[in-house]
Amino acid sequence: MKSGTCGKNLKWSLDEFGILTINGNGEMDNYVAGEPPWRSQYNIIREVIIENGVTSIGAEAFHWCENLEEITIPES
């Protein structure tokens, strides 16, 4: 499993099934001028789960995820 941070109070983890989970409270970083921390794993990301408490999705966070099939976005 790979993991790290993607905002001041947000964490991400990517499991062996290609599920990227974002959790914590607040805004995700924007990646227009840089690469998201999961960039080297773009080809295996199949699903993104954004948990309650995340208040924004960073620009171009999933831009190159060509195998992404499903994304779950909470009301927050």
PDB file of N, CA, C and O in Angstrom, chain B, residues numbered from 101:
ATOM      1  N   MET B 101       0.847  -1.172   0.000  1.00  0.00           N
ATOM      2  CA  MET B 101       0.000   0.000   0.000  1.00  0.00           C
ATOM      3  C   MET B 101       0.896   1.239   0.000  1.00  0.00           C
ATOM      4  O   MET B 101       1.883   1.314   0.731  1.00  0.00           O
ATOM      5  N   LYS B 102       0.530   2.190  -0.824  1.00  0.00           N
ATOM      6  CA  LYS B 102       1.219   3.479  -0.886  1.00  0.00           C
ATOM      7  C   LYS B 102       0.357   4.503  -0.182  1.00  0.00           C
ATOM      8  O   LYS B 102      -0.868   4.381  -0.175  1.00  0.00           O
ATOM      9  N   SER B 103       0.982   5.520   0.415  1.00  0.00           N
ATOM     10  CA  SER B 103       0.212   6.552   1.112  1.00  0.00           C
ATOM     11  C   SER B 103       1.033   7.821   1.255  1.00  0.00           C
ATOM     12  O   SER B 103       2.245   7.833   1.038  1.00  0.00           O
ATOM     13  N   GLY B 104       0.334   8.893   1.626  1.00  0.00           N
ATOM     14  CA  GLY B 104       1.003  10.167   1.827  1.00  0.00           C
ATOM     15  C   GLY B 104      -0.013  11.256   2.115  1.00  0.00           C
ATOM     16  O   GLY B 104      -1.138  10.976   2.528  1.00  0.00           O
ATOM     17  N   THR B 105       0.388  12.498   1.894  1.00  0.00           N
ATOM     18  CA  THR B 105      -0.505  13.628   2.118  1.00  0.00           C
ATOM     19  C   THR B 105      -0.843  14.284   0.780  1.00  0.00           C
ATOM     20  O   THR B 105      -0.085  14.189  -0.185  1.00  0.00           O
ATOM     21  N   CYS B 106      -2.006  14.955   0.745  1.00  0.00           N
ATOM     22  CA  CYS B 106      -2.435  15.635  -0.477  1.00  0.00           C
ATOM     23  C   CYS B 106      -3.153  16.936  -0.150  1.00  0.00           C
ATOM     24  O   CYS B 106      -3.953  17.428  -0.945  1.00  0.00           O
ATOM     25  N   GLY B 107      -2.874  17.476   0.988  1.00  0.00           N
ATOM     26  CA  GLY B 107      -3.447  18.722   1.473  1.00  0.00           C
ATOM     27  C   GLY B 107      -2.995  18.922   2.901  1.00  0.00           C
ATOM     28  O   GLY B 107      -2.426  18.019   3.515  1.00  0.00           O
ATOM     29  N   LYS B 108      -3.249  20.101   3.427  1.00  0.00           N
ATOM     30  CA  LYS B 108      -2.793  20.416   4.782  1.00  0.00           C
ATOM     31  C   LYS B 108      -3.275  19.389   5.801  1.00  0.00           C
ATOM     32  O   LYS B 108      -2.521  18.991   6.689  1.00  0.00           O
ATOM     33  N   ASN B 109      -4.521  18.961   5.676  1.00  0.00           N
ATOM     34  CA  ASN B 109      -5.101  17.998   6.615  1.00  0.00           C
ATOM     35  C   ASN B 109      -5.690  16.777   5.915  1.00  0.00           C
ATOM     36  O   ASN B 109      -6.607  16.139   6.432  1.00  0.00           O
ATOM     37  N   LEU B 110      -5.159  16.457   4.738  1.00  0.00           N
ATOM     38  CA  LEU B 110      -5.671  15.311   3.982  1.00  0.00           C
ATOM     39  C   LEU B 110      -4.586  14.274   3.758  1.00  0.00           C
ATOM     40  O   LEU B 110      -3.412  14.597   3.576  1.00  0.00           O
ATOM     41  N   LYS B 111      -5.012  13.025   3.778  1.00  0.00           N
ATOM     42  CA  LYS B 111      -4.124  11.906   3.501  1.00  0.00           C
ATOM     43  C   LYS B 111      -4.704  11.071   2.362  1.00  0.00           C
ATOM     44  O   LYS B 111      -5.912  11.076   2.127  1.00  0.00           O
ATOM     45  N   TRP B 112      -3.844  10.370   1.673  1.00  0.00           N
ATOM     46  CA  TRP B 112      -4.276   9.463   0.621  1.00  0.00           C
ATOM     47  C   TRP B 112      -3.619   8.104   0.842  1.00  0.00           C
ATOM     48  O   TRP B 112      -2.538   7.999   1.421  1.00  0.00           O
ATOM     49  N   SER B 113      -4.305   7.072   0.364  1.00  0.00           N
ATOM     50  CA  SER B 113      -3.734   5.729   0.362  1.00  0.00           C
ATOM     51  C   SER B 113      -4.229   5.006  -0.879  1.00  0.00           C
ATOM     52  O   SER B 113      -5.365   5.199  -1.312  1.00  0.00           O
ATOM     53  N   LEU B 114      -3.380   4.186  -1.437  1.00  0.00           N
ATOM     54  CA  LEU B 114      -3.695   3.407  -2.632  1.00  0.00           C
ATOM     55  C   LEU B 114      -3.420   1.953  -2.329  1.00  0.00           C
ATOM     56  O   LEU B 114      -2.292   1.576  -2.012  1.00  0.00           O
ATOM     57  N   ASP B 115      -4.473   1.123  -2.429  1.00  0.00           N
ATOM     58  CA  ASP B 115      -4.295  -0.294  -2.098  1.00  0.00           C
ATOM     59  C   ASP B 115      -3.965  -1.124  -3.337  1.00  0.00           C
ATOM     60  O   ASP B 115      -3.907  -0.604  -4.452  1.00  0.00           O
ATOM     61  N   GLU B 116      -3.751  -2.403  -3.125  1.00  0.00           N
ATOM     62  CA  GLU B 116      -3.348  -3.313  -4.202  1.00  0.00           C
ATOM     63  C   GLU B 116      -4.451  -3.570  -5.217  1.00  0.00           C
ATOM     64  O   GLU B 116      -4.191  -4.154  -6.269  1.00  0.00           O
ATOM     65  N   PHE B 117      -5.670  -3.150  -4.927  1.00  0.00           N
ATOM     66  CA  PHE B 117      -6.789  -3.319  -5.858  1.00  0.00           C
ATOM     67  C   PHE B 117      -6.999  -2.090  -6.736  1.00  0.00           C
ATOM     68  O   PHE B 117      -7.909  -2.067  -7.564  1.00  0.00           O
ATOM     69  N   GLY B 118      -6.163  -1.071  -6.560  1.00  0.00           N
ATOM     70  CA  GLY B 118      -6.279   0.147  -7.352  1.00  0.00           C
ATOM     71  C   GLY B 118      -7.283   1.135  -6.803  1.00  0.00           C
ATOM     72  O   GLY B 118      -7.784   1.989  -7.535  1.00  0.00           O
ATOM     73  N   ILE B 119      -7.585   1.024  -5.506  1.00  0.00           N
ATOM     74  CA  ILE B 119      -8.533   1.948  -4.876  1.00  0.00           C
ATOM     75  C   ILE B 119      -7.745   3.038  -4.146  1.00  0.00           C
ATOM     76  O   ILE B 119      -7.003   2.770  -3.201  1.00  0.00           O
ATOM     77  N   LEU B 120      -7.928   4.264  -4.612  1.00  0.00           N
ATOM     78  CA  LEU B 120      -7.300   5.431  -4.012  1.00  0.00           C
ATOM     79  C   LEU B 120      -8.310   6.071  -3.075  1.00  0.00           C
ATOM     80  O   LEU B 120      -9.402   6.451  -3.498  1.00  0.00           O
ATOM     81  N   THR B 121      -7.951   6.190  -1.805  1.00  0.00           N
ATOM     82  CA  THR B 121      -8.839   6.773  -0.802  1.00  0.00           C
ATOM     83  C   THR B 121      -8.222   8.071  -0.296  1.00  0.00           C
ATOM     84  O   THR B 121      -7.048   8.125   0.068  1.00  0.00           O
ATOM     85  N   ILE B 122      -9.059   9.128  -0.285  1.00  0.00           N
ATOM     86  CA  ILE B 122      -8.649  10.432   0.231  1.00  0.00           C
ATOM     87  C   ILE B 122      -9.472  10.691   1.488  1.00  0.00           C
ATOM     88  O   ILE B 122     -10.699  10.604   1.447  1.00  0.00           O
ATOM     89  N   ASN B 123      -8.810  11.011   2.615  1.00  0.00           N
ATOM     90  CA  ASN B 123      -9.557  11.282   3.843  1.00  0.00           C
ATOM     91  C   ASN B 123      -8.913  12.396   4.648  1.00  0.00           C
ATOM     92  O   ASN B 123      -7.763  12.771   4.422  1.00  0.00           O
ATOM     93  N   GLY B 124      -9.682  12.910   5.588  1.00  0.00           N
ATOM     94  CA  GLY B 124      -9.236  14.001   6.436  1.00  0.00           C
ATOM     95  C   GLY B 124     -10.257  15.127   6.401  1.00  0.00           C
ATOM     96  O   GLY B 124     -11.435  14.899   6.126  1.00  0.00           O
ATOM     97  N   ASN B 125      -9.803  16.333   6.679  1.00  0.00           N
ATOM     98  CA  ASN B 125     -10.677  17.503   6.687  1.00  0.00           C
ATOM     99  C   ASN B 125     -10.012  18.645   5.942  1.00  0.00           C
ATOM    100  O   ASN B 125      -8.867  19.003   6.220  1.00  0.00           O
ATOM    101  N   GLY B 126     -10.748  19.217   4.989  1.00  0.00           N
ATOM    102  CA  GLY B 126     -10.249  20.389   4.285  1.00  0.00           C
ATOM    103  C   GLY B 126     -10.066  20.185   2.805  1.00  0.00           C
ATOM    104  O   GLY B 126     -10.615  19.260   2.207  1.00  0.00           O
ATOM    105  N   GLU B 127      -9.266  21.087   2.217  1.00  0.00           N
ATOM    106  CA  GLU B 127      -9.075  21.147   0.776  1.00  0.00           C
ATOM    107  C   GLU B 127      -7.896  20.298   0.315  1.00  0.00           C
ATOM    108  O   GLU B 127      -6.881  20.180   1.002  1.00  0.00           O
ATOM    109  N   MET B 128      -8.060  19.709  -0.869  1.00  0.00           N
ATOM    110  CA  MET B 128      -6.976  18.998  -1.512  1.00  0.00           C
ATOM    111  C   MET B 128      -6.087  20.020  -2.221  1.00  0.00           C
ATOM    112  O   MET B 128      -6.570  21.055  -2.681  1.00  0.00           O
ATOM    113  N   ASP B 129      -4.808  19.732  -2.306  1.00  0.00           N
ATOM    114  CA  ASP B 129      -3.894  20.586  -3.053  1.00  0.00           C
ATOM    115  C   ASP B 129      -4.254  20.583  -4.531  1.00  0.00           C
ATOM    116  O   ASP B 129      -4.835  19.618  -5.027  1.00  0.00           O
ATOM    117  N   ASN B 130      -3.913  21.661  -5.243  1.00  0.00           N
ATOM    118  CA  ASN B 130      -4.054  21.737  -6.699  1.00  0.00           C
ATOM    119  C   ASN B 130      -2.768  21.250  -7.339  1.00  0.00           C
ATOM    120  O   ASN B 130      -1.688  21.410  -6.770  1.00  0.00           O
ATOM    121  N   TYR B 131      -2.878  20.652  -8.529  1.00  0.00           N
ATOM    122  CA  TYR B 131      -1.712  20.060  -9.175  1.00  0.00           C
ATOM    123  C   TYR B 131      -1.492  20.574 -10.588  1.00  0.00           C
ATOM    124  O   TYR B 131      -0.889  19.881 -11.407  1.00  0.00           O
ATOM    125  N   VAL B 132      -1.971  21.784 -10.892  1.00  0.00           N
ATOM    126  CA  VAL B 132      -1.779  22.356 -12.219  1.00  0.00           C
ATOM    127  C   VAL B 132      -0.290  22.564 -12.499  1.00  0.00           C
ATOM    128  O   VAL B 132       0.175  22.295 -13.606  1.00  0.00           O
ATOM    129  N   ALA B 133       0.444  23.032 -11.523  1.00  0.00           N
ATOM    130  CA  ALA B 133       1.868  23.318 -11.702  1.00  0.00           C
ATOM    131  C   ALA B 133       2.760  22.172 -11.216  1.00  0.00           C
ATOM    132  O   ALA B 133       3.984  22.289 -11.264  1.00  0.00           O
ATOM    133  N   GLY B 134       2.179  21.089 -10.756  1.00  0.00           N
ATOM    134  CA  GLY B 134       2.961  19.967 -10.251  1.00  0.00           C
ATOM    135  C   GLY B 134       2.204  18.671 -10.379  1.00  0.00           C
ATOM    136  O   GLY B 134       1.064  18.647 -10.842  1.00  0.00           O
ATOM    137  N   GLU B 135       2.824  17.617  -9.976  1.00  0.00           N
ATOM    138  CA  GLU B 135       2.218  16.298 -10.097  1.00  0.00           C
ATOM    139  C   GLU B 135       1.650  15.840  -8.762  1.00  0.00           C
ATOM    140  O   GLU B 135       2.270  16.046  -7.718  1.00  0.00           O
ATOM    141  N   PRO B 136       0.467  15.218  -8.789  1.00  0.00           N
ATOM    142  CA  PRO B 136      -0.073  14.664  -7.548  1.00  0.00           C
ATOM    143  C   PRO B 136       0.854  13.575  -7.009  1.00  0.00           C
ATOM    144  O   PRO B 136       1.594  12.959  -7.776  1.00  0.00           O
ATOM    145  N   PRO B 137       0.820  13.335  -5.723  1.00  0.00           N
ATOM    146  CA  PRO B 137       1.739  12.366  -5.132  1.00  0.00           C
ATOM    147  C   PRO B 137       1.521  10.929  -5.611  1.00  0.00           C
ATOM    148  O   PRO B 137       2.399  10.086  -5.428  1.00  0.00           O
ATOM    149  N   TRP B 138       0.384  10.637  -6.213  1.00  0.00           N
ATOM    150  CA  TRP B 138       0.123   9.282  -6.725  1.00  0.00           C
ATOM    151  C   TRP B 138       0.419   9.187  -8.219  1.00  0.00           C
ATOM    152  O   TRP B 138       0.013   8.219  -8.862  1.00  0.00           O
ATOM    153  N   ARG B 139       1.111  10.163  -8.779  1.00  0.00           N
ATOM    154  CA  ARG B 139       1.391  10.232 -10.217  1.00  0.00           C
ATOM    155  C   ARG B 139       2.026   8.956 -10.754  1.00  0.00           C
ATOM    156  O   ARG B 139       1.646   8.488 -11.828  1.00  0.00           O
ATOM    157  N   SER B 140       2.971   8.391 -10.043  1.00  0.00           N
ATOM    158  CA  SER B 140       3.654   7.185 -10.528  1.00  0.00           C
ATOM    159  C   SER B 140       2.739   5.964 -10.523  1.00  0.00           C
ATOM    160  O   SER B 140       3.103   4.918 -11.062  1.00  0.00           O
ATOM    161  N   GLN B 141       1.561   6.083  -9.924  1.00  0.00           N
ATOM    162  CA  GLN B 141       0.616   4.971  -9.824  1.00  0.00           C
ATOM    163  C   GLN B 141      -0.623   5.159 -10.708  1.00  0.00           C
ATOM    164  O   GLN B 141      -1.570   4.378 -10.613  1.00  0.00           O
ATOM    165  N   TYR B 142      -0.625   6.186 -11.567  1.00  0.00           N
ATOM    166  CA  TYR B 142      -1.796   6.489 -12.400  1.00  0.00           C
ATOM    167  C   TYR B 142      -2.368   5.265 -13.114  1.00  0.00           C
ATOM    168  O   TYR B 142      -3.587   5.109 -13.192  1.00  0.00           O
ATOM    169  N   ASN B 143      -1.521   4.419 -13.622  1.00  0.00           N
ATOM    170  CA  ASN B 143      -1.994   3.299 -14.431  1.00  0.00           C
ATOM    171  C   ASN B 143      -2.745   2.231 -13.651  1.00  0.00           C
ATOM    172  O   ASN B 143      -3.457   1.431 -14.258  1.00  0.00           O
ATOM    173  N   ILE B 144      -2.612   2.187 -12.316  1.00  0.00           N
ATOM    174  CA  ILE B 144      -3.331   1.153 -11.562  1.00  0.00           C
ATOM    175  C   ILE B 144      -4.572   1.679 -10.841  1.00  0.00           C
ATOM    176  O   ILE B 144      -5.346   0.897 -10.289  1.00  0.00           O
ATOM    177  N   ILE B 145      -4.765   3.008 -10.842  1.00  0.00           N
ATOM    178  CA  ILE B 145      -5.924   3.573 -10.133  1.00  0.00           C
ATOM    179  C   ILE B 145      -7.202   3.267 -10.908  1.00  0.00           C
ATOM    180  O   ILE B 145      -7.373   3.709 -12.044  1.00  0.00           O
ATOM    181  N   ARG B 146      -8.096   2.506 -10.281  1.00  0.00           N
ATOM    182  CA  ARG B 146      -9.360   2.115 -10.903  1.00  0.00           C
ATOM    183  C   ARG B 146     -10.554   2.799 -10.235  1.00  0.00           C
ATOM    184  O   ARG B 146     -11.589   3.021 -10.863  1.00  0.00           O
ATOM    185  N   GLU B 147     -10.391   3.125  -8.963  1.00  0.00           N
ATOM    186  CA  GLU B 147     -11.483   3.724  -8.194  1.00  0.00           C
ATOM    187  C   GLU B 147     -10.915   4.758  -7.236  1.00  0.00           C
ATOM    188  O   GLU B 147      -9.833   4.576  -6.679  1.00  0.00           O
ATOM    189  N   VAL B 148     -11.661   5.854  -7.047  1.00  0.00           N
ATOM    190  CA  VAL B 148     -11.288   6.884  -6.087  1.00  0.00           C
ATOM    191  C   VAL B 148     -12.435   7.027  -5.099  1.00  0.00           C
ATOM    192  O   VAL B 148     -13.591   7.175  -5.495  1.00  0.00           O
ATOM    193  N   ILE B 149     -12.115   6.982  -3.829  1.00  0.00           N
ATOM    194  CA  ILE B 149     -13.095   7.208  -2.774  1.00  0.00           C
ATOM    195  C   ILE B 149     -12.653   8.443  -2.002  1.00  0.00           C
ATOM    196  O   ILE B 149     -11.606   8.449  -1.355  1.00  0.00           O
ATOM    197  N   ILE B 150     -13.466   9.478  -2.082  1.00  0.00           N
ATOM    198  CA  ILE B 150     -13.212  10.695  -1.325  1.00  0.00           C
ATOM    199  C   ILE B 150     -14.147  10.658  -0.133  1.00  0.00           C
ATOM    200  O   ILE B 150     -15.367  10.638  -0.295  1.00  0.00           O
ATOM    201  N   GLU B 151     -13.583  10.650   1.059  1.00  0.00           N
ATOM    202  CA  GLU B 151     -14.391  10.503   2.262  1.00  0.00           C
ATOM    203  C   GLU B 151     -14.951  11.830   2.746  1.00  0.00           C
ATOM    204  O   GLU B 151     -14.465  12.899   2.377  1.00  0.00           O
ATOM    205  N   ASN B 152     -15.974  11.745   3.572  1.00  0.00           N
ATOM    206  CA  ASN B 152     -16.607  12.918   4.154  1.00  0.00           C
ATOM    207  C   ASN B 152     -15.563  13.736   4.904  1.00  0.00           C
ATOM    208  O   ASN B 152     -14.729  13.175   5.614  1.00  0.00           O
ATOM    209  N   GLY B 153     -15.603  15.043   4.753  1.00  0.00           N
ATOM    210  CA  GLY B 153     -14.642  15.937   5.376  1.00  0.00           C
ATOM    211  C   GLY B 153     -13.751  16.618   4.357  1.00  0.00           C
ATOM    212  O   GLY B 153     -13.211  17.691   4.624  1.00  0.00           O
ATOM    213  N   VAL B 154     -13.591  16.005   3.187  1.00  0.00           N
ATOM    214  CA  VAL B 154     -12.815  16.611   2.103  1.00  0.00           C
ATOM    215  C   VAL B 154     -13.697  17.655   1.446  1.00  0.00           C
ATOM    216  O   VAL B 154     -14.803  17.344   1.004  1.00  0.00           O
ATOM    217  N   THR B 155     -13.214  18.903   1.376  1.00  0.00           N
ATOM    218  CA  THR B 155     -14.059  20.001   0.908  1.00  0.00           C
ATOM    219  C   THR B 155     -13.773  20.450  -0.524  1.00  0.00           C
ATOM    220  O   THR B 155     -14.537  21.240  -1.078  1.00  0.00           O
ATOM    221  N   SER B 156     -12.693  19.965  -1.133  1.00  0.00           N
ATOM    222  CA  SER B 156     -12.425  20.292  -2.534  1.00  0.00           C
ATOM    223  C   SER B 156     -11.542  19.216  -3.149  1.00  0.00           C
ATOM    224  O   SER B 156     -10.823  18.501  -2.451  1.00  0.00           O
ATOM    225  N   ILE B 157     -11.614  19.117  -4.477  1.00  0.00           N
ATOM    226  CA  ILE B 157     -10.764  18.211  -5.241  1.00  0.00           C
ATOM    227  C   ILE B 157      -9.777  19.075  -5.998  1.00  0.00           C
ATOM    228  O   ILE B 157     -10.177  19.989  -6.719  1.00  0.00           O
ATOM    229  N   GLY B 158      -8.509  18.803  -5.846  1.00  0.00           N
ATOM    230  CA  GLY B 158      -7.478  19.608  -6.480  1.00  0.00           C
ATOM    231  C   GLY B 158      -7.531  19.555  -7.989  1.00  0.00           C
ATOM    232  O   GLY B 158      -7.839  18.519  -8.577  1.00  0.00           O
ATOM    233  N   ALA B 159      -7.227  20.682  -8.613  1.00  0.00           N
ATOM    234  CA  ALA B 159      -7.181  20.765 -10.072  1.00  0.00           C
ATOM    235  C   ALA B 159      -6.197  19.731 -10.620  1.00  0.00           C
ATOM    236  O   ALA B 159      -5.076  19.605 -10.129  1.00  0.00           O
ATOM    237  N   GLU B 160      -6.626  19.006 -11.628  1.00  0.00           N
ATOM    238  CA  GLU B 160      -5.838  17.993 -12.331  1.00  0.00           C
ATOM    239  C   GLU B 160      -5.359  16.849 -11.443  1.00  0.00           C
ATOM    240  O   GLU B 160      -4.385  16.172 -11.775  1.00  0.00           O
ATOM    241  N   ALA B 161      -6.033  16.631 -10.325  1.00  0.00           N
ATOM    242  CA  ALA B 161      -5.635  15.558  -9.408  1.00  0.00           C
ATOM    243  C   ALA B 161      -5.706  14.177 -10.067  1.00  0.00           C
ATOM    244  O   ALA B 161      -4.891  13.303  -9.774  1.00  0.00           O
ATOM    245  N   PHE B 162      -6.678  13.989 -10.951  1.00  0.00           N
ATOM    246  CA  PHE B 162      -6.872  12.675 -11.576  1.00  0.00           C
ATOM    247  C   PHE B 162      -6.779  12.753 -13.096  1.00  0.00           C
ATOM    248  O   PHE B 162      -7.301  11.893 -13.806  1.00  0.00           O
ATOM    249  N   HIS B 163      -6.115  13.786 -13.582  1.00  0.00           N
ATOM    250  CA  HIS B 163      -6.045  14.085 -15.014  1.00  0.00           C
ATOM    251  C   HIS B 163      -5.579  12.903 -15.864  1.00  0.00           C
ATOM    252  O   HIS B 163      -6.169  12.643 -16.913  1.00  0.00           O
ATOM    253  N   TRP B 164      -4.566  12.200 -15.456  1.00  0.00           N
ATOM    254  CA  TRP B 164      -4.001  11.126 -16.274  1.00  0.00           C
ATOM    255  C   TRP B 164      -4.455   9.725 -15.855  1.00  0.00           C
ATOM    256  O   TRP B 164      -3.868   8.736 -16.295  1.00  0.00           O
ATOM    257  N   CYS B 165      -5.472   9.623 -15.028  1.00  0.00           N
ATOM    258  CA  CYS B 165      -5.946   8.304 -14.569  1.00  0.00           C
ATOM    259  C   CYS B 165      -6.820   7.666 -15.637  1.00  0.00           C
ATOM    260  O   CYS B 165      -8.047   7.675 -15.528  1.00  0.00           O
ATOM    261  N   GLU B 166      -6.204   7.122 -16.654  1.00  0.00           N
ATOM    262  CA  GLU B 166      -6.945   6.587 -17.798  1.00  0.00           C
ATOM    263  C   GLU B 166      -7.713   5.305 -17.491  1.00  0.00           C
ATOM    264  O   GLU B 166      -8.604   4.936 -18.257  1.00  0.00           O
ATOM    265  N   ASN B 167      -7.399   4.621 -16.406  1.00  0.00           N
ATOM    266  CA  ASN B 167      -8.117   3.404 -16.030  1.00  0.00           C
ATOM    267  C   ASN B 167      -9.152   3.636 -14.941  1.00  0.00           C
ATOM    268  O   ASN B 167      -9.755   2.683 -14.447  1.00  0.00           O
ATOM    269  N   LEU B 168      -9.366   4.893 -14.562  1.00  0.00           N
ATOM    270  CA  LEU B 168     -10.330   5.234 -13.526  1.00  0.00           C
ATOM    271  C   LEU B 168     -11.751   4.943 -14.017  1.00  0.00           C
ATOM    272  O   LEU B 168     -12.181   5.464 -15.046  1.00  0.00           O
ATOM    273  N   GLU B 169     -12.468   4.108 -13.270  1.00  0.00           N
ATOM    274  CA  GLU B 169     -13.821   3.690 -13.646  1.00  0.00           C
ATOM    275  C   GLU B 169     -14.896   4.252 -12.733  1.00  0.00           C
ATOM    276  O   GLU B 169     -16.046   4.402 -13.146  1.00  0.00           O
ATOM    277  N   GLU B 170     -14.531   4.565 -11.491  1.00  0.00           N
ATOM    278  CA  GLU B 170     -15.548   4.967 -10.507  1.00  0.00           C
ATOM    279  C   GLU B 170     -14.950   5.959  -9.515  1.00  0.00           C
ATOM    280  O   GLU B 170     -13.798   5.829  -9.103  1.00  0.00           O
ATOM    281  N   ILE B 171     -15.757   6.954  -9.138  1.00  0.00           N
ATOM    282  CA  ILE B 171     -15.339   7.901  -8.121  1.00  0.00           C
ATOM    283  C   ILE B 171     -16.512   8.176  -7.194  1.00  0.00           C
ATOM    284  O   ILE B 171     -17.634   8.394  -7.652  1.00  0.00           O
ATOM    285  N   THR B 172     -16.255   8.165  -5.900  1.00  0.00           N
ATOM    286  CA  THR B 172     -17.257   8.443  -4.892  1.00  0.00           C
ATOM    287  C   THR B 172     -16.920   9.782  -4.255  1.00  0.00           C
ATOM    288  O   THR B 172     -15.828   9.969  -3.719  1.00  0.00           O
ATOM    289  N   ILE B 173     -17.890  10.732  -4.318  1.00  0.00           N
ATOM    290  CA  ILE B 173     -17.691  12.072  -3.795  1.00  0.00           C
ATOM    291  C   ILE B 173     -18.770  12.341  -2.752  1.00  0.00           C
ATOM    292  O   ILE B 173     -19.958  12.233  -3.055  1.00  0.00           O
ATOM    293  N   PRO B 174     -18.372  12.694  -1.519  1.00  0.00           N
ATOM    294  CA  PRO B 174     -19.360  12.953  -0.485  1.00  0.00           C
ATOM    295  C   PRO B 174     -19.968  14.344  -0.616  1.00  0.00           C
ATOM    296  O   PRO B 174     -19.518  15.155  -1.426  1.00  0.00           O
ATOM    297  N   GLU B 175     -20.978  14.608   0.174  1.00  0.00           N
ATOM    298  CA  GLU B 175     -21.626  15.926   0.139  1.00  0.00           C
ATOM    299  C   GLU B 175     -20.719  17.021   0.665  1.00  0.00           C
ATOM    300  O   GLU B 175     -20.919  18.190   0.332  1.00  0.00           O
ATOM    301  N   SER B 176     -19.732  16.682   1.475  1.00  0.00           N
ATOM    302  CA  SER B 176     -18.852  17.716   2.043  1.00  0.00           C
ATOM    303  C   SER B 176     -18.026  18.373   0.971  1.00  0.00           C
ATOM    304  O   SER B 176     -17.230  19.265   1.264  1.00  0.00           O
TER     305      SER B 176
END
